[in-house]
């Protein structure tokens, strides 16, 4: 009876013979950790007393996600300025923090941070001294700020053909 077999090829540091000229394969180290999605840890429903504002904003966010149109000129934005500290912290917990952040400085100063959900952006506009004066959540491929101002002045920096 014939036996099945598999071909094994081992690659990596030290797995290949040295070349006659003395050179050896040199591989970069692989990253030690991989970022993967993990759902935010949320309180039990009975522990959400006093968080009605944040829950209402979460419902508004769900509506914005349901109605999202990536071809729209403007992303829907949900204002967070009126949330008190406790509700804001809970809403921050709901959003989590994704891997993409955008810093805008110039005529408009803002920090845009993607949430754990792709296309959900926390956009905080701030004065030059760093104090936040407008806090929003947007649903879209990129924040409105980037969509409308990201390429301002770019044409002046393009070399003519």
PDB file of C-alpha atoms in Angstrom:
ATOM      1  CA  UNK A   1       0.000   0.000   0.000  1.00  0.00           C
ATOM      2  CA  UNK A   2       1.481   3.340  -1.099  1.00  0.00           C
ATOM      3  CA  UNK A   3       1.859   6.022   1.525  1.00  0.00           C
ATOM      4  CA  UNK A   4       0.737   9.621   0.952  1.00  0.00           C
ATOM      5  CA  UNK A   5       3.348  12.229   1.573  1.00  0.00           C
ATOM      6  CA  UNK A   6       3.660  15.983   1.658  1.00  0.00           C
ATOM      7  CA  UNK A   7       6.537  18.128   0.538  1.00  0.00           C
ATOM      8  CA  UNK A   8       7.905  20.368   3.268  1.00  0.00           C
ATOM      9  CA  UNK A   9       9.900  23.471   2.484  1.00  0.00           C
ATOM     10  CA  UNK A  10      11.417  25.249   5.457  1.00  0.00           C
ATOM     11  CA  UNK A  11      12.391  28.873   5.115  1.00  0.00           C
ATOM     12  CA  UNK A  12      13.761  31.331   7.592  1.00  0.00           C
ATOM     13  CA  UNK A  13      17.035  32.162   9.270  1.00  0.00           C
ATOM     14  CA  UNK A  14      19.406  29.195   9.367  1.00  0.00           C
ATOM     15  CA  UNK A  15      17.215  26.952   7.213  1.00  0.00           C
ATOM     16  CA  UNK A  16      19.131  27.405   3.973  1.00  0.00           C
ATOM     17  CA  UNK A  17      22.706  26.401   3.279  1.00  0.00           C
ATOM     18  CA  UNK A  18      25.201  29.214   2.948  1.00  0.00           C
ATOM     19  CA  UNK A  19      26.133  30.251  -0.567  1.00  0.00           C
ATOM     20  CA  UNK A  20      29.623  29.322  -1.742  1.00  0.00           C
ATOM     21  CA  UNK A  21      30.530  33.020  -1.553  1.00  0.00           C
ATOM     22  CA  UNK A  22      29.706  33.030   2.183  1.00  0.00           C
ATOM     23  CA  UNK A  23      26.429  34.963   1.965  1.00  0.00           C
ATOM     24  CA  UNK A  24      23.484  33.677   3.966  1.00  0.00           C
ATOM     25  CA  UNK A  25      19.801  34.457   3.634  1.00  0.00           C
ATOM     26  CA  UNK A  26      18.862  37.311   5.966  1.00  0.00           C
ATOM     27  CA  UNK A  27      15.210  37.671   7.009  1.00  0.00           C
ATOM     28  CA  UNK A  28      13.587  40.443   9.000  1.00  0.00           C
ATOM     29  CA  UNK A  29      11.949  39.403  12.234  1.00  0.00           C
ATOM     30  CA  UNK A  30       8.198  38.930  12.078  1.00  0.00           C
ATOM     31  CA  UNK A  31       6.062  41.246  14.223  1.00  0.00           C
ATOM     32  CA  UNK A  32       5.566  39.947  17.747  1.00  0.00           C
ATOM     33  CA  UNK A  33       1.896  40.855  17.931  1.00  0.00           C
ATOM     34  CA  UNK A  34      -1.009  41.195  15.564  1.00  0.00           C
ATOM     35  CA  UNK A  35      -3.825  43.675  16.058  1.00  0.00           C
ATOM     36  CA  UNK A  36      -7.216  42.063  15.677  1.00  0.00           C
ATOM     37  CA  UNK A  37     -10.715  43.256  16.371  1.00  0.00           C
ATOM     38  CA  UNK A  38     -11.928  42.807  19.887  1.00  0.00           C
ATOM     39  CA  UNK A  39     -15.351  44.037  20.891  1.00  0.00           C
ATOM     40  CA  UNK A  40     -15.388  46.747  23.554  1.00  0.00           C
ATOM     41  CA  UNK A  41     -16.238  45.621  27.064  1.00  0.00           C
ATOM     42  CA  UNK A  42     -19.558  47.223  27.912  1.00  0.00           C
ATOM     43  CA  UNK A  43     -21.450  47.332  31.186  1.00  0.00           C
ATOM     44  CA  UNK A  44     -24.439  45.078  31.801  1.00  0.00           C
ATOM     45  CA  UNK A  45     -27.793  46.749  30.964  1.00  0.00           C
ATOM     46  CA  UNK A  46     -28.608  47.141  34.655  1.00  0.00           C
ATOM     47  CA  UNK A  47     -25.338  49.100  35.094  1.00  0.00           C
ATOM     48  CA  UNK A  48     -26.196  51.783  32.528  1.00  0.00           C
ATOM     49  CA  UNK A  49     -28.129  54.021  34.909  1.00  0.00           C
ATOM     50  CA  UNK A  50     -27.438  57.657  34.058  1.00  0.00           C
ATOM     51  CA  UNK A  51     -26.093  56.794  30.598  1.00  0.00           C
ATOM     52  CA  UNK A  52     -29.268  57.577  28.664  1.00  0.00           C
ATOM     53  CA  UNK A  53     -27.590  60.326  26.616  1.00  0.00           C
ATOM     54  CA  UNK A  54     -24.838  57.993  25.430  1.00  0.00           C
ATOM     55  CA  UNK A  55     -27.379  55.287  24.604  1.00  0.00           C
ATOM     56  CA  UNK A  56     -29.420  57.815  22.581  1.00  0.00           C
ATOM     57  CA  UNK A  57     -26.272  58.815  20.708  1.00  0.00           C
ATOM     58  CA  UNK A  58     -25.507  55.138  20.070  1.00  0.00           C
ATOM     59  CA  UNK A  59     -28.990  54.816  18.533  1.00  0.00           C
ATOM     60  CA  UNK A  60     -28.255  57.860  16.345  1.00  0.00           C
ATOM     61  CA  UNK A  61     -24.981  56.230  15.298  1.00  0.00           C
ATOM     62  CA  UNK A  62     -26.867  53.052  14.344  1.00  0.00           C
ATOM     63  CA  UNK A  63     -29.261  55.132  12.206  1.00  0.00           C
ATOM     64  CA  UNK A  64     -26.313  56.868  10.509  1.00  0.00           C
ATOM     65  CA  UNK A  65     -24.720  53.482   9.784  1.00  0.00           C
ATOM     66  CA  UNK A  66     -28.000  52.167   8.361  1.00  0.00           C
ATOM     67  CA  UNK A  67     -28.339  55.199   6.066  1.00  0.00           C
ATOM     68  CA  UNK A  68     -24.685  55.554   5.107  1.00  0.00           C
ATOM     69  CA  UNK A  69     -24.070  56.581   1.482  1.00  0.00           C
ATOM     70  CA  UNK A  70     -20.355  56.639   0.628  1.00  0.00           C
ATOM     71  CA  UNK A  71     -21.096  58.780  -2.444  1.00  0.00           C
ATOM     72  CA  UNK A  72     -22.679  61.552  -0.369  1.00  0.00           C
ATOM     73  CA  UNK A  73     -20.927  64.932  -0.370  1.00  0.00           C
ATOM     74  CA  UNK A  74     -21.141  65.072   3.432  1.00  0.00           C
ATOM     75  CA  UNK A  75     -20.966  62.405   6.085  1.00  0.00           C
ATOM     76  CA  UNK A  76     -23.674  62.385   8.716  1.00  0.00           C
ATOM     77  CA  UNK A  77     -22.263  63.838  11.928  1.00  0.00           C
ATOM     78  CA  UNK A  78     -23.455  63.323  15.475  1.00  0.00           C
ATOM     79  CA  UNK A  79     -22.630  66.117  17.910  1.00  0.00           C
ATOM     80  CA  UNK A  80     -21.193  64.974  21.242  1.00  0.00           C
ATOM     81  CA  UNK A  81     -20.578  68.382  22.829  1.00  0.00           C
ATOM     82  CA  UNK A  82     -23.588  68.160  25.166  1.00  0.00           C
ATOM     83  CA  UNK A  83     -22.576  64.827  26.740  1.00  0.00           C
ATOM     84  CA  UNK A  84     -21.487  65.008  30.355  1.00  0.00           C
ATOM     85  CA  UNK A  85     -18.238  63.298  31.430  1.00  0.00           C
ATOM     86  CA  UNK A  86     -19.856  59.976  32.378  1.00  0.00           C
ATOM     87  CA  UNK A  87     -21.841  59.721  29.127  1.00  0.00           C
ATOM     88  CA  UNK A  88     -18.857  60.801  27.032  1.00  0.00           C
ATOM     89  CA  UNK A  89     -16.630  58.152  28.635  1.00  0.00           C
ATOM     90  CA  UNK A  90     -19.257  55.480  28.010  1.00  0.00           C
ATOM     91  CA  UNK A  91     -19.659  56.590  24.383  1.00  0.00           C
ATOM     92  CA  UNK A  92     -15.850  56.493  24.006  1.00  0.00           C
ATOM     93  CA  UNK A  93     -15.982  52.942  25.338  1.00  0.00           C
ATOM     94  CA  UNK A  94     -18.630  52.009  22.751  1.00  0.00           C
ATOM     95  CA  UNK A  95     -16.527  53.417  19.894  1.00  0.00           C
ATOM     96  CA  UNK A  96     -13.158  52.053  20.917  1.00  0.00           C
ATOM     97  CA  UNK A  97     -10.083  53.201  19.031  1.00  0.00           C
ATOM     98  CA  UNK A  98      -9.051  51.926  15.621  1.00  0.00           C
ATOM     99  CA  UNK A  99      -5.652  52.049  13.966  1.00  0.00           C
ATOM    100  CA  UNK A 100      -6.094  55.098  11.720  1.00  0.00           C
ATOM    101  CA  UNK A 101      -5.646  58.617  13.038  1.00  0.00           C
ATOM    102  CA  UNK A 102      -5.505  61.898  11.110  1.00  0.00           C
ATOM    103  CA  UNK A 103      -4.114  65.151  12.447  1.00  0.00           C
ATOM    104  CA  UNK A 104      -5.206  68.332  10.649  1.00  0.00           C
ATOM    105  CA  UNK A 105      -3.398  71.591  11.323  1.00  0.00           C
ATOM    106  CA  UNK A 106      -3.813  74.873   9.525  1.00  0.00           C
ATOM    107  CA  UNK A 107      -6.970  76.889   8.945  1.00  0.00           C
ATOM    108  CA  UNK A 108      -8.779  74.086  10.789  1.00  0.00           C
ATOM    109  CA  UNK A 109      -7.173  72.138  13.618  1.00  0.00           C
ATOM    110  CA  UNK A 110      -8.608  68.728  14.376  1.00  0.00           C
ATOM    111  CA  UNK A 111      -7.817  65.173  15.323  1.00  0.00           C
ATOM    112  CA  UNK A 112      -9.742  62.410  13.546  1.00  0.00           C
ATOM    113  CA  UNK A 113      -9.560  58.927  15.024  1.00  0.00           C
ATOM    114  CA  UNK A 114     -11.138  55.887  13.445  1.00  0.00           C
ATOM    115  CA  UNK A 115     -13.176  53.804  15.864  1.00  0.00           C
ATOM    116  CA  UNK A 116     -13.081  50.016  16.050  1.00  0.00           C
ATOM    117  CA  UNK A 117     -15.738  50.094  13.332  1.00  0.00           C
ATOM    118  CA  UNK A 118     -14.263  50.998   9.950  1.00  0.00           C
ATOM    119  CA  UNK A 119     -15.832  54.189   8.633  1.00  0.00           C
ATOM    120  CA  UNK A 120     -16.865  55.515  12.050  1.00  0.00           C
ATOM    121  CA  UNK A 121     -14.700  58.526  12.921  1.00  0.00           C
ATOM    122  CA  UNK A 122     -14.353  60.555  16.101  1.00  0.00           C
ATOM    123  CA  UNK A 123     -13.528  64.096  15.008  1.00  0.00           C
ATOM    124  CA  UNK A 124     -12.467  66.621  17.612  1.00  0.00           C
ATOM    125  CA  UNK A 125     -11.893  70.188  16.460  1.00  0.00           C
ATOM    126  CA  UNK A 126      -9.569  72.196  18.664  1.00  0.00           C
ATOM    127  CA  UNK A 127      -8.237  75.703  19.049  1.00  0.00           C
ATOM    128  CA  UNK A 128      -4.499  76.324  18.553  1.00  0.00           C
ATOM    129  CA  UNK A 129      -4.037  75.951  22.328  1.00  0.00           C
ATOM    130  CA  UNK A 130      -5.415  72.387  22.077  1.00  0.00           C
ATOM    131  CA  UNK A 131      -8.781  72.972  23.772  1.00  0.00           C
ATOM    132  CA  UNK A 132     -11.555  71.001  22.028  1.00  0.00           C
ATOM    133  CA  UNK A 133     -14.417  73.235  20.912  1.00  0.00           C
ATOM    134  CA  UNK A 134     -16.397  70.742  18.793  1.00  0.00           C
ATOM    135  CA  UNK A 135     -16.662  66.976  19.262  1.00  0.00           C
ATOM    136  CA  UNK A 136     -18.422  64.795  16.676  1.00  0.00           C
ATOM    137  CA  UNK A 137     -18.752  61.279  15.317  1.00  0.00           C
ATOM    138  CA  UNK A 138     -19.008  60.850  11.544  1.00  0.00           C
ATOM    139  CA  UNK A 139     -19.909  57.886   9.391  1.00  0.00           C
ATOM    140  CA  UNK A 140     -18.101  57.725   6.054  1.00  0.00           C
ATOM    141  CA  UNK A 141     -15.038  56.504   4.203  1.00  0.00           C
ATOM    142  CA  UNK A 142     -13.030  59.536   5.354  1.00  0.00           C
ATOM    143  CA  UNK A 143     -13.972  62.433   7.637  1.00  0.00           C
ATOM    144  CA  UNK A 144     -15.635  65.504   6.080  1.00  0.00           C
ATOM    145  CA  UNK A 145     -12.645  67.620   7.052  1.00  0.00           C
ATOM    146  CA  UNK A 146     -10.324  65.478   4.940  1.00  0.00           C
ATOM    147  CA  UNK A 147     -12.873  65.135   2.146  1.00  0.00           C
ATOM    148  CA  UNK A 148     -13.329  68.905   1.817  1.00  0.00           C
ATOM    149  CA  UNK A 149      -9.936  70.316   2.850  1.00  0.00           C
ATOM    150  CA  UNK A 150      -7.399  67.501   2.467  1.00  0.00           C
ATOM    151  CA  UNK A 151      -6.145  68.627  -0.933  1.00  0.00           C
ATOM    152  CA  UNK A 152      -6.396  72.417  -0.492  1.00  0.00           C
ATOM    153  CA  UNK A 153      -3.333  73.945  -2.080  1.00  0.00           C
ATOM    154  CA  UNK A 154      -2.217  70.641  -3.617  1.00  0.00           C
ATOM    155  CA  UNK A 155      -2.503  71.894  -7.197  1.00  0.00           C
ATOM    156  CA  UNK A 156       0.108  74.586  -6.520  1.00  0.00           C
ATOM    157  CA  UNK A 157       2.572  71.844  -5.557  1.00  0.00           C
ATOM    158  CA  UNK A 158       2.080  69.708  -8.666  1.00  0.00           C
ATOM    159  CA  UNK A 159       4.877  70.033 -11.211  1.00  0.00           C
ATOM    160  CA  UNK A 160       3.628  70.892 -14.709  1.00  0.00           C
ATOM    161  CA  UNK A 161       4.171  68.282 -17.438  1.00  0.00           C
TER     162      UNK A 161
END
